[in-house]
Tab-separated table of C-alpha atoms in Angstrom:
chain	number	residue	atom	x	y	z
D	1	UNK	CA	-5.475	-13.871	-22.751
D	2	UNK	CA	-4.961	-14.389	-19.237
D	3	UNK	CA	-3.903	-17.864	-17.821
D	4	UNK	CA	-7.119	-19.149	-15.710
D	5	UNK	CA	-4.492	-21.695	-13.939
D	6	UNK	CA	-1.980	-19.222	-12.569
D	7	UNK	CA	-2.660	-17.334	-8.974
D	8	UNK	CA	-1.138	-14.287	-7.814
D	9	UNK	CA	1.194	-15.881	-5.976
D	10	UNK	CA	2.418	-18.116	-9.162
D	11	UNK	CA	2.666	-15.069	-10.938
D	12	UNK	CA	4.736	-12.927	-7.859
D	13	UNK	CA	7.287	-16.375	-7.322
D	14	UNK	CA	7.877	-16.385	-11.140
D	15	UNK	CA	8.789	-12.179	-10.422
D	16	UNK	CA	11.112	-12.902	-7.636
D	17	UNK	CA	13.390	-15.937	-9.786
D	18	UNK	CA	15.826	-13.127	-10.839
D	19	UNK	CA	16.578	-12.166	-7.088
D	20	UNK	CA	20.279	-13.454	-5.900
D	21	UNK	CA	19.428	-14.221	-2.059
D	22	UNK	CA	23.297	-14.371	-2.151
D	23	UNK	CA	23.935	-10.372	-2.083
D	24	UNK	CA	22.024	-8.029	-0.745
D	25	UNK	CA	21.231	-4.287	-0.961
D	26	UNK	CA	21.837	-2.141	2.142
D	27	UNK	CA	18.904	0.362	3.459
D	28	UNK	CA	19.768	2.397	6.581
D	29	UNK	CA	16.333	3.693	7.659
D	30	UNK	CA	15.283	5.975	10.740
D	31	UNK	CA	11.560	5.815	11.021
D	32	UNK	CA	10.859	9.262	11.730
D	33	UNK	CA	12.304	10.128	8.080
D	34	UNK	CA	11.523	6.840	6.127
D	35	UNK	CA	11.635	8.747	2.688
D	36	UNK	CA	15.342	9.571	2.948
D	37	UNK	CA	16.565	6.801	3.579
D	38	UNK	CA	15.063	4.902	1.458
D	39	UNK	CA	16.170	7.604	-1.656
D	40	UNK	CA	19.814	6.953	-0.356
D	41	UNK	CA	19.372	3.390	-0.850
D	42	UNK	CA	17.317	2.962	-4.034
D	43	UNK	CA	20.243	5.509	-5.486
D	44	UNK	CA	23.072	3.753	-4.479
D	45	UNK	CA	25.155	3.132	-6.798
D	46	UNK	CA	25.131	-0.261	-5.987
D	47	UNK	CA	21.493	-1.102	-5.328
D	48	UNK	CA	20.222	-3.932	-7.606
D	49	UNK	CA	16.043	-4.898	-7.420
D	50	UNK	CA	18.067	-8.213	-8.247
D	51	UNK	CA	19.758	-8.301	-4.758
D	52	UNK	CA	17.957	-9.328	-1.749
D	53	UNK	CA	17.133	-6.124	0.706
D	54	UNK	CA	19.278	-5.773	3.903
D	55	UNK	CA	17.531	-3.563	5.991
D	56	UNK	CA	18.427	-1.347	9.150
D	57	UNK	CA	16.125	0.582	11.710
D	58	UNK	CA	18.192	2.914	14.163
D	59	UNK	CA	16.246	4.336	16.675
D	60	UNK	CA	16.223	8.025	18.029
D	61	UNK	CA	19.873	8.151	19.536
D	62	UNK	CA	21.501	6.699	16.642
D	63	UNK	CA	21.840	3.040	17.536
D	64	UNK	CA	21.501	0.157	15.510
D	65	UNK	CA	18.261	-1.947	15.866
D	66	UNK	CA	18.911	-6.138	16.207
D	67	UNK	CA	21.197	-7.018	13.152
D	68	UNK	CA	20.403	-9.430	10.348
D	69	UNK	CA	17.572	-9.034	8.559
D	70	UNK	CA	15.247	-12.239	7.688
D	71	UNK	CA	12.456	-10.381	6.498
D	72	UNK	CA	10.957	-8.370	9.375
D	73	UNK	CA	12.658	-4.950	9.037
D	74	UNK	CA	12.392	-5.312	5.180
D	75	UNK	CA	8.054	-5.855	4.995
D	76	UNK	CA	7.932	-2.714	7.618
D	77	UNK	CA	10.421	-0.802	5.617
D	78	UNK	CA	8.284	-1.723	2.544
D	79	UNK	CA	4.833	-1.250	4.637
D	80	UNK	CA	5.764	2.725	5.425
D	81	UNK	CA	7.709	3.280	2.693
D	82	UNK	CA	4.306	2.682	0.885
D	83	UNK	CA	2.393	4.785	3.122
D	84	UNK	CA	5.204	8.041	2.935
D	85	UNK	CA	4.493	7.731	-1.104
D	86	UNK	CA	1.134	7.938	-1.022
D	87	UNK	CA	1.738	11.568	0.106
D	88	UNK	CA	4.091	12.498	-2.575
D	89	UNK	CA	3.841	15.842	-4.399
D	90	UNK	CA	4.140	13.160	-7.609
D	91	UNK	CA	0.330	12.566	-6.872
D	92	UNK	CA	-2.990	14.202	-7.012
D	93	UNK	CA	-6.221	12.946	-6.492
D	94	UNK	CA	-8.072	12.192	-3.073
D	95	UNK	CA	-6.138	9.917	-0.795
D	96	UNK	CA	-7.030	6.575	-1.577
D	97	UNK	CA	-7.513	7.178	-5.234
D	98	UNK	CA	-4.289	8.776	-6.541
D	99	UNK	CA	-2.908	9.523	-9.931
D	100	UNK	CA	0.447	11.143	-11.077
D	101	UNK	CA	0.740	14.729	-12.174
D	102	UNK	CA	3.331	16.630	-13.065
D	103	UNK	CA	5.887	18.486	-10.733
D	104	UNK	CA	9.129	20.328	-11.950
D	105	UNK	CA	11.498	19.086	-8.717
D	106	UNK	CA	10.244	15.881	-9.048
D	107	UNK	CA	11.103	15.255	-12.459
D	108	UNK	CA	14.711	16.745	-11.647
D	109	UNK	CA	15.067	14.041	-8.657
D	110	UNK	CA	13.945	11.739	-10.761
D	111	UNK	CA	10.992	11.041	-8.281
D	112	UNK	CA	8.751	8.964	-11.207
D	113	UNK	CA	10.575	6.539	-11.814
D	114	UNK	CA	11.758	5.885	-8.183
D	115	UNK	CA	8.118	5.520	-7.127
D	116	UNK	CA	7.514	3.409	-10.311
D	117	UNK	CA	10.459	1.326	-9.240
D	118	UNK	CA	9.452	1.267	-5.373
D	119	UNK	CA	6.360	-0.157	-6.062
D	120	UNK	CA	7.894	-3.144	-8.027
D	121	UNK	CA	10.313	-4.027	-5.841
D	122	UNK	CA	7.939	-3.915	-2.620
D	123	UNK	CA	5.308	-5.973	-4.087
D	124	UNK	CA	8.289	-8.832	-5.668
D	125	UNK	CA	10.137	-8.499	-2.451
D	126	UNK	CA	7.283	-9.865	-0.117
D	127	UNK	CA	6.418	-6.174	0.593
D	128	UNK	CA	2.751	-4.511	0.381
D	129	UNK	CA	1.501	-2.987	-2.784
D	130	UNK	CA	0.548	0.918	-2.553
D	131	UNK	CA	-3.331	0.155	-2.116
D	132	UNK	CA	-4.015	3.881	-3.291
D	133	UNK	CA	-3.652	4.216	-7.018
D	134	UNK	CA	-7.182	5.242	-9.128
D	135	UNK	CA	-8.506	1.651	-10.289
D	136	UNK	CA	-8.911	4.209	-13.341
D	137	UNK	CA	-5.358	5.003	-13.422
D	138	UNK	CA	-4.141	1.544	-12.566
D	139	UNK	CA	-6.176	-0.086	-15.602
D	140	UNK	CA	-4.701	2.400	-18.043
D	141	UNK	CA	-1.462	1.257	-16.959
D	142	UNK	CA	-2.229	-2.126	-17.361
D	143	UNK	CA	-3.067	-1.294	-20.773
D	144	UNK	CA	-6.999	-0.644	-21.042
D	145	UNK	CA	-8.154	0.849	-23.743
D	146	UNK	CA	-11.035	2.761	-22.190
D	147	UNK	CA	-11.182	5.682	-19.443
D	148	UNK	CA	-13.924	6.036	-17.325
D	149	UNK	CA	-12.482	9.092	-14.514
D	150	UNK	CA	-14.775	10.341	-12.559
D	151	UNK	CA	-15.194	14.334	-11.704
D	152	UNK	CA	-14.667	13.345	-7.649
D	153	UNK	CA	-10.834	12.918	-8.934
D	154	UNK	CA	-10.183	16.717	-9.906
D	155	UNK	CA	-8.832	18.135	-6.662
D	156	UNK	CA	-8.967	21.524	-8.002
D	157	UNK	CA	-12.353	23.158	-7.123
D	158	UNK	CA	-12.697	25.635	-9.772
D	159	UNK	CA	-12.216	22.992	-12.531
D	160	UNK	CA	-14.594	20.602	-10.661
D	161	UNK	CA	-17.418	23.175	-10.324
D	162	UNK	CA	-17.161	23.574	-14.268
D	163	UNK	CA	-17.013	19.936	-15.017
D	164	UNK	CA	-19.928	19.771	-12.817
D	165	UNK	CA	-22.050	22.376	-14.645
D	166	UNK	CA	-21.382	20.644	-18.075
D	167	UNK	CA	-22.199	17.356	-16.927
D	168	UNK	CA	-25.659	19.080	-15.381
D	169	UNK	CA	-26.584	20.834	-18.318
D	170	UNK	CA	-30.007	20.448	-18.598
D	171	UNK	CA	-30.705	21.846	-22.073
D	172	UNK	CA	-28.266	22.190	-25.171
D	173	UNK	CA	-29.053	25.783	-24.877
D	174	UNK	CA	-27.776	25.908	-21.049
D	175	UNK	CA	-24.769	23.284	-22.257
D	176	UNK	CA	-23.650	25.811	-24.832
D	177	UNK	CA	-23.773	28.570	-22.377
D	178	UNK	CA	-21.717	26.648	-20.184
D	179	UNK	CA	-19.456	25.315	-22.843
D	180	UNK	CA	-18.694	29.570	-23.660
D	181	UNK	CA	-18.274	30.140	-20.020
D	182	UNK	CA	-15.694	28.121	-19.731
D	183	UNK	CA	-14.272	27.997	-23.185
D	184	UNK	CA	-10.615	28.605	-22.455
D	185	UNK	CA	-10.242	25.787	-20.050
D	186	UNK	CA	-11.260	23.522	-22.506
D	187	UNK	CA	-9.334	24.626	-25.203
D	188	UNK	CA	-6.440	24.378	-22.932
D	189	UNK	CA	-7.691	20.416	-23.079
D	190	UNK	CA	-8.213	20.334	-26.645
D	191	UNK	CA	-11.727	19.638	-25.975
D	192	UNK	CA	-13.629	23.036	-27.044
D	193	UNK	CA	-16.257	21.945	-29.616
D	194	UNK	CA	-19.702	23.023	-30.472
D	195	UNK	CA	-22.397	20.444	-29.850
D	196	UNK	CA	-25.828	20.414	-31.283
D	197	UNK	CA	-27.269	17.219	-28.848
D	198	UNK	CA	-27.561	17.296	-24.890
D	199	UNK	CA	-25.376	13.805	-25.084
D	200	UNK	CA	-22.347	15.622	-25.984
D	201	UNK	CA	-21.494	16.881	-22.475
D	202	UNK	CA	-20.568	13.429	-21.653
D	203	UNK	CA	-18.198	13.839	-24.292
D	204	UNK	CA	-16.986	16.386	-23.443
D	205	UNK	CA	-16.317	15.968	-19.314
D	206	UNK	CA	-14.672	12.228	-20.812
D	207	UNK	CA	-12.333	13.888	-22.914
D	208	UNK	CA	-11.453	17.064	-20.549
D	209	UNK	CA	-10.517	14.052	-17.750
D	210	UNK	CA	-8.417	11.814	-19.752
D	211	UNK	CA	-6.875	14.971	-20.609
D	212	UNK	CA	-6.650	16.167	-17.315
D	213	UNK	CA	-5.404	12.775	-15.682
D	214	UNK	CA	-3.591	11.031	-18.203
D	215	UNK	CA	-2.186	13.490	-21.303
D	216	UNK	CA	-1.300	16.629	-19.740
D	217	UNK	CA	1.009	14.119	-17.518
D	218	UNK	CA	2.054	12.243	-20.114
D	219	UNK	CA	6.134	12.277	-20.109
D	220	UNK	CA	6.195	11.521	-15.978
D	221	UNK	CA	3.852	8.820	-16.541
D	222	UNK	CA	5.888	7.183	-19.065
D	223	UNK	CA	9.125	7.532	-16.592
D	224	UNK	CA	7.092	6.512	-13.917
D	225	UNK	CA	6.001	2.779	-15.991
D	226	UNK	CA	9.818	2.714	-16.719
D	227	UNK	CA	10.590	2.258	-13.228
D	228	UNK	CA	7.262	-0.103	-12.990
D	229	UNK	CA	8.859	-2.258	-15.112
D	230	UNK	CA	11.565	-3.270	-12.731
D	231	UNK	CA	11.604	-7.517	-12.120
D	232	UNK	CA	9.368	-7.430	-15.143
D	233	UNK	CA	6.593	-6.136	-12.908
D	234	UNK	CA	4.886	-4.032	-15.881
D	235	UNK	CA	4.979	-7.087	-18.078
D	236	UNK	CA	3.026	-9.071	-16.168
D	237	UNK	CA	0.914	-6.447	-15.085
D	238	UNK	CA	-0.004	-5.937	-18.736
D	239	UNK	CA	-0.371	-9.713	-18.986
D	240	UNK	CA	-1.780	-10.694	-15.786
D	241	UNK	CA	-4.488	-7.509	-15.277
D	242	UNK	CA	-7.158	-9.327	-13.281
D	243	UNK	CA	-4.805	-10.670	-10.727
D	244	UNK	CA	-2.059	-7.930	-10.756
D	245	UNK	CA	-4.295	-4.652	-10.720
D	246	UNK	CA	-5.938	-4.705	-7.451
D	247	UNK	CA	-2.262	-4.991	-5.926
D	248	UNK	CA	-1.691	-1.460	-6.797
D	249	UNK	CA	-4.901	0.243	-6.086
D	250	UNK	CA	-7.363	0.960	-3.320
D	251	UNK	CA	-9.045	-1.873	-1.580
D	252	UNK	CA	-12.384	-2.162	0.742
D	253	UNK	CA	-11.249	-5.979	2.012
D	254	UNK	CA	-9.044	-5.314	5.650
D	255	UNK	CA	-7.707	-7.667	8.304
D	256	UNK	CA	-10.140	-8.989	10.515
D	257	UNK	CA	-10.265	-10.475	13.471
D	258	UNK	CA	-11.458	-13.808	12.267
D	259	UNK	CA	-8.705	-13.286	9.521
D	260	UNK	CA	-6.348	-12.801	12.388
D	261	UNK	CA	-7.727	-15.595	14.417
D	262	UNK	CA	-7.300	-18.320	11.848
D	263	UNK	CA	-3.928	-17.300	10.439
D	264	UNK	CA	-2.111	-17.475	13.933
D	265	UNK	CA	-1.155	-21.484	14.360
D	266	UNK	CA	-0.642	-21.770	18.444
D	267	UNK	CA	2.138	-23.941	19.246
D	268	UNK	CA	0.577	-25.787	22.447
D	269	UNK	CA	1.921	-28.030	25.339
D	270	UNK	CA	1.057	-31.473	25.491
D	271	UNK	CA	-2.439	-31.824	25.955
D	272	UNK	CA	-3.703	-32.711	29.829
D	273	UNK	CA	-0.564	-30.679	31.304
D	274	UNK	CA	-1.617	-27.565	33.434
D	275	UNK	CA	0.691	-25.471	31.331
D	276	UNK	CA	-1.668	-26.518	28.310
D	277	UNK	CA	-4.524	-25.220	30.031
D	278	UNK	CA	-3.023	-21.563	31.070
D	279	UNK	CA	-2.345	-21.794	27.358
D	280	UNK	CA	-6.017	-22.628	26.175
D	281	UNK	CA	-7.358	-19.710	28.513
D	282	UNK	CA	-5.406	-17.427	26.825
D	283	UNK	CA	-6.041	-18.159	23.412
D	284	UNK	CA	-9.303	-17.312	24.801
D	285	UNK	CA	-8.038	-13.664	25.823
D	286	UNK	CA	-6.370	-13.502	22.330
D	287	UNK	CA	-9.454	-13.950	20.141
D	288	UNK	CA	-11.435	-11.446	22.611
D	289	UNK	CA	-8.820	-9.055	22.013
D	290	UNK	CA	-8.742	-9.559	18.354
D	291	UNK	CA	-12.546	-8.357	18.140
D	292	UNK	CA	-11.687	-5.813	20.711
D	293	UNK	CA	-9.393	-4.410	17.996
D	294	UNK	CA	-11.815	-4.728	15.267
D	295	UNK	CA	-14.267	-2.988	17.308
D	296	UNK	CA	-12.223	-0.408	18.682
D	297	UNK	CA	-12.282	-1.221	22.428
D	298	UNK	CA	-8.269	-1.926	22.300
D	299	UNK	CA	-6.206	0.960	21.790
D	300	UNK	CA	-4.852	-0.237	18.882
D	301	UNK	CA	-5.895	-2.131	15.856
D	302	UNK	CA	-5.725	-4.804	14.312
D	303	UNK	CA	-3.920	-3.384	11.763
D	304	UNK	CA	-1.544	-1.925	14.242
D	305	UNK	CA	-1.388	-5.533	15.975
D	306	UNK	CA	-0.265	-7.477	12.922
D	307	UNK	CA	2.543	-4.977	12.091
D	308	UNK	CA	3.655	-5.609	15.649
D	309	UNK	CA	3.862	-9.228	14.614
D	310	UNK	CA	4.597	-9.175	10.693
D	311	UNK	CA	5.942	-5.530	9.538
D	312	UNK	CA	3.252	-5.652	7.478
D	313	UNK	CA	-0.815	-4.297	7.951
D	314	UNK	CA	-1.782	-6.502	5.174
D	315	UNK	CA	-1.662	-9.552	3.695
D	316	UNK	CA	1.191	-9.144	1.035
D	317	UNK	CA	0.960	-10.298	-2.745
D	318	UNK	CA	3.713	-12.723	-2.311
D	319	UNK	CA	1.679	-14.481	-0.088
D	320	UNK	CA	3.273	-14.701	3.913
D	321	UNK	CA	5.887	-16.725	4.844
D	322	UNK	CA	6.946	-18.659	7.098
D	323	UNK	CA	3.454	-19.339	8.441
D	324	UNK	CA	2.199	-16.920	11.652
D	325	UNK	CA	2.303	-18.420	14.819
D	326	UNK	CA	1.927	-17.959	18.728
D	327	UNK	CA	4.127	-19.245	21.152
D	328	UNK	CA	3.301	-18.580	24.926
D	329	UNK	CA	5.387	-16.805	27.705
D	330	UNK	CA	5.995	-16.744	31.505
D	331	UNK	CA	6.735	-12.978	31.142
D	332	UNK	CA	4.283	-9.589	31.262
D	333	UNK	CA	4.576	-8.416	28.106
D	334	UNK	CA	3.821	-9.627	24.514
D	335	UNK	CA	6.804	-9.538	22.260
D	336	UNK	CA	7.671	-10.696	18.571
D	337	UNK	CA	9.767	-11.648	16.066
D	338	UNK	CA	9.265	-10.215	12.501
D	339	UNK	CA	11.548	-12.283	11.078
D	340	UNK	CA	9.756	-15.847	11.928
D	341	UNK	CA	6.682	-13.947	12.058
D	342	UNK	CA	5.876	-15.105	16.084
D	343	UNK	CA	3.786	-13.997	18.209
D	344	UNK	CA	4.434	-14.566	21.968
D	345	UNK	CA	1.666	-14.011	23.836
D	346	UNK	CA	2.009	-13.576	28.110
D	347	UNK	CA	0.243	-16.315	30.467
D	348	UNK	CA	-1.844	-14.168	32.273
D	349	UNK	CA	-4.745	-14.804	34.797
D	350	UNK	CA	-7.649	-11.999	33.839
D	351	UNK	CA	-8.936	-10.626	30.389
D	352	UNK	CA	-8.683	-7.471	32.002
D	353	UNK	CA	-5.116	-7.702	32.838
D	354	UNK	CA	-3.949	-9.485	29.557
D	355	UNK	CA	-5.718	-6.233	27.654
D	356	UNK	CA	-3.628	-3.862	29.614
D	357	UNK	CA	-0.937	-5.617	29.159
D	358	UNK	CA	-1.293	-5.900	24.992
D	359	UNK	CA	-2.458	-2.438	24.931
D	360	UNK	CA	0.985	-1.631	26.103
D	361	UNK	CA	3.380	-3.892	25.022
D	362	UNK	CA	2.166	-2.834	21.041
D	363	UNK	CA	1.919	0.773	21.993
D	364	UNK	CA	5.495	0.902	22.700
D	365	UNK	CA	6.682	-1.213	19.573
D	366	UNK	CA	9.417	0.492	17.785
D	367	UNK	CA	7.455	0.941	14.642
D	368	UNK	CA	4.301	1.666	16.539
D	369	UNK	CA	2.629	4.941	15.396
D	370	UNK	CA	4.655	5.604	12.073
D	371	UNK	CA	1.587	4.813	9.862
């Protein structure tokens, strides 16, 4: 039974006490190839989920991005590395409601349990979960008993159309028919029987779709859940399902600009100074551009914006620290600190301007565009 006290952020600082902020494992990552870098650096021999994460973006030309990193560089590295395995051969399914199936390289790379170990580490390491694992899928991990797929998860047409006809039967004559027709996929499934009631095509769809999902993939699954349980992450997904599911799969809630509005904490002159008020006009511009963002007026969004800030383009697990905030500058361009998780906003004298100005300054953001 599930502890009604504990929060998801009890349960994710209890996850991280085994990491040594002491040493740290080294990732060299280019953005335009996020994957390799981050294989390279999960295989080191040396790598340790225990360690801390050092990590390094070079840009195009080979040069090293600012130094040390105090968190910044590792939530982006975490943030796309999420996003590059969503689109893993390792999955099937459509895109925001994935499952694992079997492929032959992967296994030999020992992709499964990489990705298994990927997502642990991101979500105990102030990182994003993957947001687009099957709710199905993710609740089978966490050890539910029952399976309730769906036929809109079979990517493959020709075994969707059949499922589809079964399901539609109208008549056990017609169900039988069907059931005939397409007798040899189903006994590939183990799931070939005669039925004698118009119920049983339920059955029988149920049974071809755990089948299909969960036992035809059954050894990378269990490799996969061996990397899961990295930091212990399995365990307390098994123990903590209400709280720790919805980390891993698909979610409707997104930043808004509201969200946005109240997370930022301005750090403001002393009121009655003139500075003060340049700085009050232009929290004004901020929140206007926030909803321009939501509403797609800005040319980027506000997911784009708080990577820009963060490295992240959602709220993390592990909760976000240190607080947001929004300092102001005599300069024409926004810029930020990922580390401290600042936002420096320019003092500007038109909406219009100030837009421009944001529009740019985010555009041209090293990690702008990578999602």
């Amino acid at each position: 039974m599930e502890n009604a006290d504990l929060t998801l952020l009890d349960i994710i600082a209890n996850l991280s006490h085994p990491i040594d902020r002491g040493r740290v494992s080294r990732f060299n990552i280019s953005r335009s190839n996020v994957w390799d870098g981050a294989i390279r650096g999960f295989k080191r021999a040396t790598y340790s989920e225990t360690c801390d994460m050092l990590v390094k973006f070079t840009d195009d030309t080979g040069a090293f991005e600012d130094g040390i990193d105090a968190g910044g560089p590792r939530r982006e590295f975490l943030t796309l590395l999420m996003n590059q395995l969503r689109d893993r051969p390792i999955f099937d399914g459509p895109p925001w409601r994935r499952f694992l199936v079997y492929n032959a390289n992967a296994v030999r790379e020992d992709e499964y349990y990489l990705a298994g170990k990927m997502i642990a580490v991101s979500v105990v390491h102030g990182g994003p979960g993957p947001h687009f694992l099957s709710e199905d899928f993710v609740r089978y991990l966490a050890g539910q008993s029952s399976f309730k797929a769906t036929i809109d998860l079979v990517t493959d047409e020709e075994i969707g159309k059949a499922l589809q006809e079964i399901e539609s039967a109208a008549s056990v004559e017609a169900l039988q028919e069907c059931t005939l027709r397409h007798s040899t996929m189903l006994q590939t499934a183990g799931c070939l029987r005669h039925t004698s009631t118009l119920e049983g095509k339920r059955t029988i769809v149920s049974d071809y779709l755990r089948w299909y999902i969960l036992d035809r993939n059954s050894s990378v699954i269990g490799r996969f859940k061996e990397g899961l349980s990295a930091l212990n992450f399995l365990t307390a997904l098994q123990q903590y399902p209400t709280l720790l599911a919805p980390v891993l799969f698909h979610s409707e809630e997104k930043l808004t600009a509201l969200k946005l509005e109240r997370l930022f904490k301005p750090d403001l002159s002393p009121s009655g100074s003139n500075r003060r008020l340049r700085e009050g006009q232009t929290l004004g511009y901020w929140a206007d551009y926030l909803l321009d963002c939501e509403e797609g007026q800005a040319a980027v969004r506000v997911e784009d914006l708080f990577m820009f800030v963060t490295g992240l383009t959602s709220l993390p697990p592990s909760g976000l620290e240190p607080v947001p905030k929004i300092e102001f500058l005599d300069l024409p361009f926004p810029m930020a600190n990922t580390c401290t998780n600042t936002l420096k906003l320019p003092l500007l004298d038109s909406y219009n301007v100030f837009k421009s100005r944001m529009d740019y300054g985010i555009q041209n953001s090293p990690g702008f565009g990578c999602l």
